[in-house]
Coordinates of C-alpha atoms and ligand atoms in Angstrom, one line a residue:
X1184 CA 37.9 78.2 -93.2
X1185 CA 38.0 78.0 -89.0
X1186 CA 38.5 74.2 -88.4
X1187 CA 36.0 72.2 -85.8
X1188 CA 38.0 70.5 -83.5
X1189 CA 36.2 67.8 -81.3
X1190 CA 37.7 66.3 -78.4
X1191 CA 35.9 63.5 -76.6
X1192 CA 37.5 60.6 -74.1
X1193 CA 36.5 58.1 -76.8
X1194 CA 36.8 59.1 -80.4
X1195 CA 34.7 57.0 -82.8
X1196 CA 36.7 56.3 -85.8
X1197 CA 35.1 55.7 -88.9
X1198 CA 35.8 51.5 -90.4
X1199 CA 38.4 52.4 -93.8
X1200 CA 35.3 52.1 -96.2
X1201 CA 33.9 55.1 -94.4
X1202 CA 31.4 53.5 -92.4
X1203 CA 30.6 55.3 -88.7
X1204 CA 30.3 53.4 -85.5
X1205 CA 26.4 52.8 -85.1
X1206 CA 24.9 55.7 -82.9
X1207 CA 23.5 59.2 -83.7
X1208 CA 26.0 61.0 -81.8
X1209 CA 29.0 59.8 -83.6
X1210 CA 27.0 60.4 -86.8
X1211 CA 26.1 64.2 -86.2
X1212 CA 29.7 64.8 -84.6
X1213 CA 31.4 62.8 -87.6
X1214 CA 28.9 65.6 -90.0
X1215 CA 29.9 69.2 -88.0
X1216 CA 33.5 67.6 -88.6
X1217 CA 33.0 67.1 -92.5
X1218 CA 31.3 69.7 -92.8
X1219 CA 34.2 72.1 -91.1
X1220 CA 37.3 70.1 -92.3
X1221 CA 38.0 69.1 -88.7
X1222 CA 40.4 67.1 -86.6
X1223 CA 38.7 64.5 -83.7
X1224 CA 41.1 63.8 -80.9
X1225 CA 40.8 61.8 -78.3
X1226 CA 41.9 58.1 -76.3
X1227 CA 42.6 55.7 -78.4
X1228 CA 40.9 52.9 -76.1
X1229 CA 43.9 51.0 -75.5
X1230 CA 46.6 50.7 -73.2
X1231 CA 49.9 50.5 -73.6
X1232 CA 53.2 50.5 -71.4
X1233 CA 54.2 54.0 -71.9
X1234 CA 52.0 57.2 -72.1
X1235 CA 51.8 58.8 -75.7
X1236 CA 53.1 61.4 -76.0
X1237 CA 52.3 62.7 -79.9
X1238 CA 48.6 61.2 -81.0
X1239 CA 48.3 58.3 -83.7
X1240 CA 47.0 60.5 -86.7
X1241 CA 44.8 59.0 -89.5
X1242 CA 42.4 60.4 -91.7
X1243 CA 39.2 59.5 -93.3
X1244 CA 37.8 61.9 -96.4
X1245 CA 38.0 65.2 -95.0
X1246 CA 38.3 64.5 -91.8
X1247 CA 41.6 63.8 -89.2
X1248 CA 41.4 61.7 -86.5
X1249 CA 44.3 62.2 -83.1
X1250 CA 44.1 59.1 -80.5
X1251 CA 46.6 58.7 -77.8
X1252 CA 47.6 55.4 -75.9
X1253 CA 46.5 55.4 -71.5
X1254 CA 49.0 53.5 -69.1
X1255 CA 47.2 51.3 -67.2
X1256 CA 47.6 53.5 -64.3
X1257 CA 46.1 56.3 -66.7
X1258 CA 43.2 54.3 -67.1
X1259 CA 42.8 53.2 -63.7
X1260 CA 42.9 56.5 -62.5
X1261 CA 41.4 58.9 -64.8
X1262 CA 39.2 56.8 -66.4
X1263 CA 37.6 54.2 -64.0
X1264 CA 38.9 56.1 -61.1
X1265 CA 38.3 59.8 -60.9
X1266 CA 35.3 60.2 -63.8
X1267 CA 33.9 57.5 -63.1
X1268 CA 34.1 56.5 -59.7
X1269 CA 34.0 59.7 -58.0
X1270 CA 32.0 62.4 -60.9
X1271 CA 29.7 60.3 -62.2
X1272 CA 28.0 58.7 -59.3
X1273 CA 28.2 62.8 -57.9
X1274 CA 26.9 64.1 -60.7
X1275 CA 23.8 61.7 -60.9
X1276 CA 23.1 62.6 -56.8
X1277 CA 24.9 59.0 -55.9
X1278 CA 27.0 60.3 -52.9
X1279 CA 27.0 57.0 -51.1
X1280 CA 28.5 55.2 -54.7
X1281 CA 30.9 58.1 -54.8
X1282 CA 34.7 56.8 -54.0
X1283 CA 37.1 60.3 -54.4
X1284 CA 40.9 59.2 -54.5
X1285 CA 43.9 61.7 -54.5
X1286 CA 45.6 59.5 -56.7
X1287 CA 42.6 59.0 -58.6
X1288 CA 42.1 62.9 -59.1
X1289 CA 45.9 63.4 -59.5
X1290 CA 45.9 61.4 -62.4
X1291 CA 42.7 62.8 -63.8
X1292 CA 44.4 66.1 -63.9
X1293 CA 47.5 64.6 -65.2
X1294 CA 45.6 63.0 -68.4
X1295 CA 44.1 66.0 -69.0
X1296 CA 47.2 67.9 -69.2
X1297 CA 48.5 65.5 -71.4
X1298 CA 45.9 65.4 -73.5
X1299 CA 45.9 69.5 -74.3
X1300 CA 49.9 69.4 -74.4
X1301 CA 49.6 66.8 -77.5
X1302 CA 46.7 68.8 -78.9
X1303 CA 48.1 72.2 -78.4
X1304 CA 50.5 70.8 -81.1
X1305 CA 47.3 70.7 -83.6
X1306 CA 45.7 73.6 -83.3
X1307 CA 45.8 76.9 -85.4
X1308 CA 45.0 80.2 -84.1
X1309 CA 41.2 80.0 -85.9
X1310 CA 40.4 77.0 -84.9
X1311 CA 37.3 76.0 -82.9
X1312 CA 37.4 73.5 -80.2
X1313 CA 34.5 71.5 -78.7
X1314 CA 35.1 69.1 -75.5
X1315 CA 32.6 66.6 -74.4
X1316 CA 31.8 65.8 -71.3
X1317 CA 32.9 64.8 -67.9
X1318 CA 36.2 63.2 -68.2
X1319 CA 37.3 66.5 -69.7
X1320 CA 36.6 69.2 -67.1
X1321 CA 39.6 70.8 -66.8
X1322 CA 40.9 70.2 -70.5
X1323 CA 40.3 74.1 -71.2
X1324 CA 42.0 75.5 -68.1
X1325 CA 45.6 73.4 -69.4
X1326 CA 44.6 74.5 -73.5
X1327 CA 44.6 77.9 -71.5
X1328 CA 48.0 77.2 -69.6
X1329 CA 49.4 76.1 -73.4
X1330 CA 48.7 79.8 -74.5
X1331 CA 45.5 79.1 -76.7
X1332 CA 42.8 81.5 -77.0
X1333 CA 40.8 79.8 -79.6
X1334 CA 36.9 80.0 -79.0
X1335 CA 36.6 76.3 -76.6
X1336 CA 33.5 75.1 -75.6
X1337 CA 32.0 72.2 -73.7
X1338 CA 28.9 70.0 -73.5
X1339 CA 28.0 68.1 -70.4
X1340 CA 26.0 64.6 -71.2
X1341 CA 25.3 63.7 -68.0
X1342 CA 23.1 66.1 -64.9
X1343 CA 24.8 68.9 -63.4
X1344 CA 24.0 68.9 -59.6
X1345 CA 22.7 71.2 -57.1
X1346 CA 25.4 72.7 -55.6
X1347 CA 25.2 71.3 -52.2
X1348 CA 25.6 67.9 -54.2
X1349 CA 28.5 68.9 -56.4
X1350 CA 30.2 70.2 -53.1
X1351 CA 30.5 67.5 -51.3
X1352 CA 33.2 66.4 -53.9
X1353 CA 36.8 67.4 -53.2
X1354 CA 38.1 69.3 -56.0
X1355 CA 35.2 70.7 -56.7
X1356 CA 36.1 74.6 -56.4
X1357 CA 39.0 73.9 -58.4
X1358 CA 36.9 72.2 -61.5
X1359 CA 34.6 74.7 -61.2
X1360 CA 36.8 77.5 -61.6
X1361 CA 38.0 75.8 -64.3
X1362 CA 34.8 76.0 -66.2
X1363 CA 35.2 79.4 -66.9
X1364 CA 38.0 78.8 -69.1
X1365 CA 35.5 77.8 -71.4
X1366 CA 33.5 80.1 -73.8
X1367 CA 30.7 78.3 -74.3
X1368 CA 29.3 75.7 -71.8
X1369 CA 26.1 73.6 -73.4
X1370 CA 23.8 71.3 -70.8
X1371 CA 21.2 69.3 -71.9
X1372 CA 18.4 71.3 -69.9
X1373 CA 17.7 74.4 -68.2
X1374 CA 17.7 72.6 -64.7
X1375 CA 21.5 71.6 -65.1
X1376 CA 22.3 75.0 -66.7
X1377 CA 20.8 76.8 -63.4
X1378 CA 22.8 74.1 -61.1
X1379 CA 26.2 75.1 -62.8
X1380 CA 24.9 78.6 -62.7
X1381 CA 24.1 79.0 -59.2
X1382 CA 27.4 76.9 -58.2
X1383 CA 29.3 79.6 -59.8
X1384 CA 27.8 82.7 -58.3
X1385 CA 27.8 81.2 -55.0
X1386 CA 31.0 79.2 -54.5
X1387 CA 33.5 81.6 -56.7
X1388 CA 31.2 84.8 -56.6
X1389 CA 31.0 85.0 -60.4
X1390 CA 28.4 87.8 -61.7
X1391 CA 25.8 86.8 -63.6
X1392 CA 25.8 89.0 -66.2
X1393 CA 22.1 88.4 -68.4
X1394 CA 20.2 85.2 -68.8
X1395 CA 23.2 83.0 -69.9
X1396 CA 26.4 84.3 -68.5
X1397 CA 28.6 84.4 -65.7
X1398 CA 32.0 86.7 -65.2
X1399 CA 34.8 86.4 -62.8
X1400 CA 38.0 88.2 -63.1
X1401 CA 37.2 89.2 -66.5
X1402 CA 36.9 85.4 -67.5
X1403 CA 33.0 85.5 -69.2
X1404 CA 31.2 81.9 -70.0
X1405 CA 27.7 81.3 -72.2
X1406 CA 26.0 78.5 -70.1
X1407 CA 23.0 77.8 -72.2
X1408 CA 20.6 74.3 -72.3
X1409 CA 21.3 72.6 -75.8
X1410 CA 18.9 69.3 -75.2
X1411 CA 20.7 66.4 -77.1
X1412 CA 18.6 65.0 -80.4
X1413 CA 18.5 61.2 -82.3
X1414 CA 19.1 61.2 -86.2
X1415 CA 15.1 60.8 -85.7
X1416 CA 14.5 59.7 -89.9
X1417 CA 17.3 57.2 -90.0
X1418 CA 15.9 56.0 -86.6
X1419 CA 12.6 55.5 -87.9
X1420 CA 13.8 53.7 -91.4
X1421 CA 15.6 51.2 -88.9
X1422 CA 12.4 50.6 -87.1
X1423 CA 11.0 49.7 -90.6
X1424 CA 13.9 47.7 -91.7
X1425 CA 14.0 46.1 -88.3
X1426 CA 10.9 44.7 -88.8
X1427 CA 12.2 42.0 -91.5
X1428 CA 15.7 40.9 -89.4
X1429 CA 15.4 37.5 -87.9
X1430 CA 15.5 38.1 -84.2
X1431 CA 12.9 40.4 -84.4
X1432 CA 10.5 38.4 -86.1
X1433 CA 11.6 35.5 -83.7
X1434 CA 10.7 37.5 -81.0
X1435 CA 7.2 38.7 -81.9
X1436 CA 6.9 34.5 -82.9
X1437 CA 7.7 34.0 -79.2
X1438 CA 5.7 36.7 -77.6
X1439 CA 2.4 35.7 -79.4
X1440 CA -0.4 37.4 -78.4
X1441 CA 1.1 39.2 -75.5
X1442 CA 1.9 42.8 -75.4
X1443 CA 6.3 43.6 -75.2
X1444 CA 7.1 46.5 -72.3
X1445 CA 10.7 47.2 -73.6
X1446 CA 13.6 48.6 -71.8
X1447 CA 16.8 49.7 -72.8
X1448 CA 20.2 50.9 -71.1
X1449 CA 23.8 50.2 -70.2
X1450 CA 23.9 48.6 -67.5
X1451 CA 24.2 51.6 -65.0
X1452 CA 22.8 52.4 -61.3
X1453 CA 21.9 55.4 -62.9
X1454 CA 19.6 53.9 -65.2
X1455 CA 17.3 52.4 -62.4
X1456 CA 17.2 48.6 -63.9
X1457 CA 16.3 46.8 -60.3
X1458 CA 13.6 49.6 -59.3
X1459 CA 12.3 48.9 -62.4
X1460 CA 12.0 45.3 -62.0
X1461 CA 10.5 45.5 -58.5
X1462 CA 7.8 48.0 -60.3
X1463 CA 7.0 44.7 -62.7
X1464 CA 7.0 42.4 -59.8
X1465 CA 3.9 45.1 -58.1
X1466 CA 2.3 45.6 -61.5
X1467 CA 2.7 41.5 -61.8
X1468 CA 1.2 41.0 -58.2
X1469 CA -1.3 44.1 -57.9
X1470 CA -3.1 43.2 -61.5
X1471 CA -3.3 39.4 -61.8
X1472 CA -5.5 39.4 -65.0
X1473 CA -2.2 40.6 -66.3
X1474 CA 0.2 37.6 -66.1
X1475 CA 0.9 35.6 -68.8
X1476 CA -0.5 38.3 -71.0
X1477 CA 2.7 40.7 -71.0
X1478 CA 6.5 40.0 -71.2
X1479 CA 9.0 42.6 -70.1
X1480 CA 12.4 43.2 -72.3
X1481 CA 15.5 44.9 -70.4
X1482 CA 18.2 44.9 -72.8
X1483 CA 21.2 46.3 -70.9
X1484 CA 24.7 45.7 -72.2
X1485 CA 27.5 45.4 -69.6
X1486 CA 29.7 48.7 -69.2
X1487 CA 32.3 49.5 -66.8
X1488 CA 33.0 45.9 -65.7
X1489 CA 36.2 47.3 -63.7
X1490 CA 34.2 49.7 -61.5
X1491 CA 33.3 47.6 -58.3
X1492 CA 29.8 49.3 -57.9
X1493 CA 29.1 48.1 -61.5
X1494 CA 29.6 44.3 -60.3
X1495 CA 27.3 44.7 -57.4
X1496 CA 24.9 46.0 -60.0
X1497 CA 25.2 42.9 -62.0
X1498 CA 24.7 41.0 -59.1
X1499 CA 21.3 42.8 -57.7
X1500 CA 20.0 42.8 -61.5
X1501 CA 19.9 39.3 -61.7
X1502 CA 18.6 38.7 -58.0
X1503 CA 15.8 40.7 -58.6
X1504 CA 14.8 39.1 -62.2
X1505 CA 15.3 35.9 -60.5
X1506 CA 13.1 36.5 -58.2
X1507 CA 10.0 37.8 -60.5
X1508 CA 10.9 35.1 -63.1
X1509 CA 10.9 32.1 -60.7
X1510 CA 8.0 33.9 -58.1
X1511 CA 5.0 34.3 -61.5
X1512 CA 6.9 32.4 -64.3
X1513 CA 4.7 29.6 -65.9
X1514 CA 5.8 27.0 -67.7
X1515 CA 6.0 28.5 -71.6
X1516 CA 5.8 32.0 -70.0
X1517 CA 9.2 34.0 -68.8
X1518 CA 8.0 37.1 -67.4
X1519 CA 11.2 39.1 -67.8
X1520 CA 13.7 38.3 -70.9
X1521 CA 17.0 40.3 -69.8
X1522 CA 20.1 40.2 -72.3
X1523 CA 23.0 41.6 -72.4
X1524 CA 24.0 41.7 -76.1
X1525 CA 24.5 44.9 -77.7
X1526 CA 22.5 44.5 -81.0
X1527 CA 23.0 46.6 -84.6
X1528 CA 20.9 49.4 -84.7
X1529 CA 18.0 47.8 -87.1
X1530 CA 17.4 45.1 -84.8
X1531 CA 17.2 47.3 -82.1
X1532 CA 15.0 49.7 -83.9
X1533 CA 12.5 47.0 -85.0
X1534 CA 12.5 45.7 -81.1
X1535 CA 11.3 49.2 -80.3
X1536 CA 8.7 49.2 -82.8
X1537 CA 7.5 46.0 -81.5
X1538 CA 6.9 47.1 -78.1
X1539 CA 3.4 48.5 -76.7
X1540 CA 5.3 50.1 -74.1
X1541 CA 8.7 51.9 -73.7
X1542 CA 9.7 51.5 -69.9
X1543 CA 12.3 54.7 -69.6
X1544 CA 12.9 54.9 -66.1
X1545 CA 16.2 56.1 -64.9
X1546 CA 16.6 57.5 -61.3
X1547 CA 18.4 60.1 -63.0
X1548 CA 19.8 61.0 -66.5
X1549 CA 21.3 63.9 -68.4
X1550 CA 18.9 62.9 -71.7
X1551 CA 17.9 59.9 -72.2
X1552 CA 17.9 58.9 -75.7
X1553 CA 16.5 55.6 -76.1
X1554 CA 13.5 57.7 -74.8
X1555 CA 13.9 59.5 -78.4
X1556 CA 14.6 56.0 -79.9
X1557 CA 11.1 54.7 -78.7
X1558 CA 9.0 57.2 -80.3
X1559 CA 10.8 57.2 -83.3
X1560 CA 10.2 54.2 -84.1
X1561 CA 6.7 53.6 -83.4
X1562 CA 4.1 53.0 -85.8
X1563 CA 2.3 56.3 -86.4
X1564 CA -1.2 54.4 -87.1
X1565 CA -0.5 52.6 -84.1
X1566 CA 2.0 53.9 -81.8
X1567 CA 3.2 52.6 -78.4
X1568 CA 3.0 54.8 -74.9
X1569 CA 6.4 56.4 -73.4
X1570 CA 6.2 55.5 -69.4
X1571 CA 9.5 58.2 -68.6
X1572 CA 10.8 59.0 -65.6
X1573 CA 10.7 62.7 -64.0
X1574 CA 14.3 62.7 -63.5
X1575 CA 15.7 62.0 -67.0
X1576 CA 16.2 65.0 -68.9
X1577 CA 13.8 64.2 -71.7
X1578 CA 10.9 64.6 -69.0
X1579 CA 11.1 68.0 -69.6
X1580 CA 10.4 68.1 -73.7
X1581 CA 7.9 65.3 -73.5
X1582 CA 5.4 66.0 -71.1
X1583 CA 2.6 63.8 -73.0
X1584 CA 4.4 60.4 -71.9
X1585 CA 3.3 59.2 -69.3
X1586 CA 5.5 61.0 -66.1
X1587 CA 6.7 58.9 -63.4
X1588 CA 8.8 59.1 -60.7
X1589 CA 11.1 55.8 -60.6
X1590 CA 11.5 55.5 -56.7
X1591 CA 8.1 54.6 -56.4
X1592 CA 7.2 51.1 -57.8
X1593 CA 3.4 51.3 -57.2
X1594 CA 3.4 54.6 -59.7
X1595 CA 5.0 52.9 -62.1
X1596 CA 3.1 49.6 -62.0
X1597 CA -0.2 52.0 -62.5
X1598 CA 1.9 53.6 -65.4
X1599 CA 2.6 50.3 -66.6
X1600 CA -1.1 49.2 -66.5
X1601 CA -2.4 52.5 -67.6
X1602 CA 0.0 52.6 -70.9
X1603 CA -1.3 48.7 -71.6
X1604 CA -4.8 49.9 -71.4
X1605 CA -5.0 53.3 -73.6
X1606 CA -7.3 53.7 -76.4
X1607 CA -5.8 54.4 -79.8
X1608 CA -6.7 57.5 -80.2
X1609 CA -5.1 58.6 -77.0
X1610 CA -1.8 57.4 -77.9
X1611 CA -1.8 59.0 -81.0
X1612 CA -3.0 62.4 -79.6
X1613 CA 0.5 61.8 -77.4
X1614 CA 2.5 60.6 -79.6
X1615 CA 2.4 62.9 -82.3
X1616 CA 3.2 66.2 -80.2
X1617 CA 6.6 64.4 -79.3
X1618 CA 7.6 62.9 -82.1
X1619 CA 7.3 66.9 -83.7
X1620 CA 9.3 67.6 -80.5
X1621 CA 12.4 65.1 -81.2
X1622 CA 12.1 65.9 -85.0
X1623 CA 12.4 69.6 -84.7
X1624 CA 15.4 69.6 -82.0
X1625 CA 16.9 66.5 -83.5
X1626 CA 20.5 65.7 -83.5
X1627 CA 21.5 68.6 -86.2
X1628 CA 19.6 70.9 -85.1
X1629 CA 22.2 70.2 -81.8
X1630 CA 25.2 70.4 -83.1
X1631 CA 24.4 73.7 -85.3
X1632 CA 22.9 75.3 -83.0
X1633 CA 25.4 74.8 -80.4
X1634 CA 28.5 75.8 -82.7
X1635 CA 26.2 78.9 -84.0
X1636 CA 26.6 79.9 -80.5
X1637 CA 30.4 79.0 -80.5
X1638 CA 30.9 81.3 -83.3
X1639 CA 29.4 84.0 -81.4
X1640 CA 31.6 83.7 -78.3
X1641 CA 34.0 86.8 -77.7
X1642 CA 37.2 86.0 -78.3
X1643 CA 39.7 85.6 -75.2
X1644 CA 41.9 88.4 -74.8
X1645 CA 44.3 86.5 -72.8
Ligands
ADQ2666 P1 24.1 57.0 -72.0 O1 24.1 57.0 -70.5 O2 24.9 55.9 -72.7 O3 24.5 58.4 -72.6 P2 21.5 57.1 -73.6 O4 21.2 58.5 -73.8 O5 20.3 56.3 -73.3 O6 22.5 56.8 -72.4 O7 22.2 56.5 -74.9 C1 22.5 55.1 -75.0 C2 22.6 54.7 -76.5 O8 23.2 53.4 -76.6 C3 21.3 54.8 -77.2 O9 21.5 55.3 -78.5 C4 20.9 53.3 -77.3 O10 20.1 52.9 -78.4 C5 22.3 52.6 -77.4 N1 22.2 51.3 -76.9 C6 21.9 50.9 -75.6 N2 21.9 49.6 -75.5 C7 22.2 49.0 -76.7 C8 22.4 47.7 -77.2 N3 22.2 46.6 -76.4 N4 22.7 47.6 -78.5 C9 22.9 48.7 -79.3 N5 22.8 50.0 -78.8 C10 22.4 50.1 -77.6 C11 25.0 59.7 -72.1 C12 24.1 60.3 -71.0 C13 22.7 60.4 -71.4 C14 22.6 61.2 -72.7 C15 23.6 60.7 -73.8 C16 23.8 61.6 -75.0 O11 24.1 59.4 -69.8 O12 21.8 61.0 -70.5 O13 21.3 61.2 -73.3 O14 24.9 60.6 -73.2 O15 24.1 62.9 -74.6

């Protein structure tokens, strides 16, 4: 049988008693991979003093896991550096956050190489490969340059921008013609599929060649939208199980008789966590009858502590919370709780469930799925409203939340005020069309699908 081979910058390892990392991903990847006998590879997370050069190989039932070792300059420069100083702020329209380095992009190309050259080592000729995401761009161009001509594909997590966006980056001819070493590219909506489309055409002149390909020089890739799903029924036993753990129960203790508007991210300028504040601190000043009688969650673990921008983030978060907090707090009455734990799934779950409102409002986001998380664990005689923003990829498969664009703080305060005011049986006449939505393109139906469509790739004559 053709293995599944995943490659991702972080591989999630299962604990020895066969446990996976929390997180619905890891769980659906960690399943394809059973499933087809397959080999994860990936970094390792640490550093050490000297690149590896063969992976760290362990194995856990049927599965094999591959992790190789950064240098600190590795890691500096491909990690916190190029991807994530200089694609991801690009990639989510944040030209003015986006710092490009030759060093930085030299050594992003030089992990990459590295990475194939060690995994070229692992593969068999009917082996099928799937990348993830941006830190791997150009991983199939040097699988290429290593002589395989397996069936490779790649998913992209995050946007892919209009072209006049993703040009602004240097490099990015070079990445993009690199794309087309890849079989099968997956986005997580139609939008970024027709950005990575139209790049193609016009900055290589690749032909389109139907609805979901594109051909230069005989190189042909499928670039087809494959929207991201959650594990919705484990979500949703969580929710109920996370209704019993302590800090949940403390929490609805504390909140008495006010109504929870919950947010949850990584702490990311993508995720718009001060616009959404300043939108509390309008819907706090524009609807006085209101205060006291709401508290707003943001649960938003730190990530990226390294990356400059991500300190100055930190910095503007707290500002603005201390501002709201210490401009309409009363005594007994916090109007924004903001924590940056990261909690176990049930908790988390059973905060959801809690909540009469799920504030979703990143400026922009590939998917989004504590979006997915929200819904799934509402109550379904008495579910909670879904205020999402336009520019997170779930927008576009749950038009029955409530649709807001995040720039604009007055919208969202009316958003805010109309979700705490809807009838019951309006949110369940929303809530039910998207919960069918997430549980029919869950998480499995993602990863089948999209390998369905691996399988089905031509195989590279050269
Ligand atoms: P992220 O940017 O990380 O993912 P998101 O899709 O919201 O964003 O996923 C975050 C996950 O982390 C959720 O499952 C959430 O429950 C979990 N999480 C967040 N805070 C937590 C906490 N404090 N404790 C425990 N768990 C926490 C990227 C892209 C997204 C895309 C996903 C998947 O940026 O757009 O949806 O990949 O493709």
């Amino acid at each position: 049988m053709a293995r599944l081979i995943v490659v991702s910058n972080r591989v999630s390892i299962p604990d020895p008693s066969g446990k996976t990392a929390a997180g619905g991903l890891a769980v659906a990847l960690c399943e394809a991979l059973e499933q087809h006998k397959g080999l994860w590879f990936g970094w390792s997370g640490k550093t050490s003093s000297a690149p590896s050069l063969i992976p760290t190989m362990s194995q856990r039932g049927s599965v094999q896991y591959a992790v190789m070792d950064l240098t600190t300059n590795d890691r500096q420069e491909y990690y916190s550096g190029f991807a994530n100083r200089a694609l991801w702020p690009t990639m989510h329209y944040r030209l003015g956050l986006s710092e490009f380095s030759r060093a930085d992009y030299a050594g992003y190309l030089r992990v990459n190489r590295r990475f194939a050259q060690a995994l070229a080592n692992l593969v068999e000729p009917d082996d099928r490969i799937w990348v993830h995401d941006y830190h791997l761009l150009p991983l199939a161009s040097e699988l290429r340059a290593a002589g395989m001509r397996n069936r490779i594909g790649y998913f992209h997590h995050i946007p892919w921008p209009a072209p006049e966006v993703l040009n602004t980056l240097p490099g990015a001819s070079d990445l993009l013609l690199g794309m087309l070493d890849y079989d099968l590219i997956g986005l997580q909506t139609d939008r970024d599929a027709d950005n990575l489309k139209r790049n193609l055409i016009r900055e290589l002149g690749a032909r389109a060649e139907g609805a979901f390909a594109v051909t230069l020089n005989d190189r042909t890739s499928v670039i087809k939208d494959f929207p991201i799903g959650i594990d919705v029924d484990s979500f949703q036993r969580a929710a109920i199980r996370g209704h019993s753990q302590k800090l949940v129960r403390q929490t609805v203790a504390s909140l008495g008789s006010r109504s929870l508007v919950m947010s949850v991210d990584r702490l990311d300028y993508s995720k718009g966590i001060p616009e959404r504040m300043e939108a509390f601190e309008r819907f706090l000043m524009s609807n006085p009858d209101q205060r006291n009688r709401v508290t707003l969650l943001q649960i938003a673990p730190v990530s990226r502590a390294e990356v400059p921008e991500y300190a100055m983030l930190s910095r503007q978060v707290n500002e603005t919370i201390g501002r709201v907090n210490g401009g309409y707090g009363e005594p007994g009455w916090v109007p924004i709780h903001y924590v940056t734990n990261s909690y176990p799934r049930a908790v988390l779950a059973g905060l959801l469930r809690v909540a009469r409102v799920g504030l979703v409002t990143p400026v922009r986001d590939g998917m989004n799925l504590v979006a997915k998380e929200f819904l799934a664990a509402q109550d379904p005689e008495d579910p909670g409203v879904l205020v999402l923003s336009k520019f997170a990829g779930a927008a576009l498969q749950l038009p029955q939340a409530l649709i807001v664009n995040p720039n604009d703080k007055f919208e969202v305060a009316d958003a805010v005020r109309t979700a705490l005011n809807m009838d019951l049986a309006e949110r369940v006449a929303r809530w039910k069309p998207m919960m069918e939505t997430i549980r029919r393109y869950d998480v499995r139906w993602w990863s089948s699908e999209y390998l369905r469509e691996l399988n089905s790739a031509p195989a590279r004559a050269t």
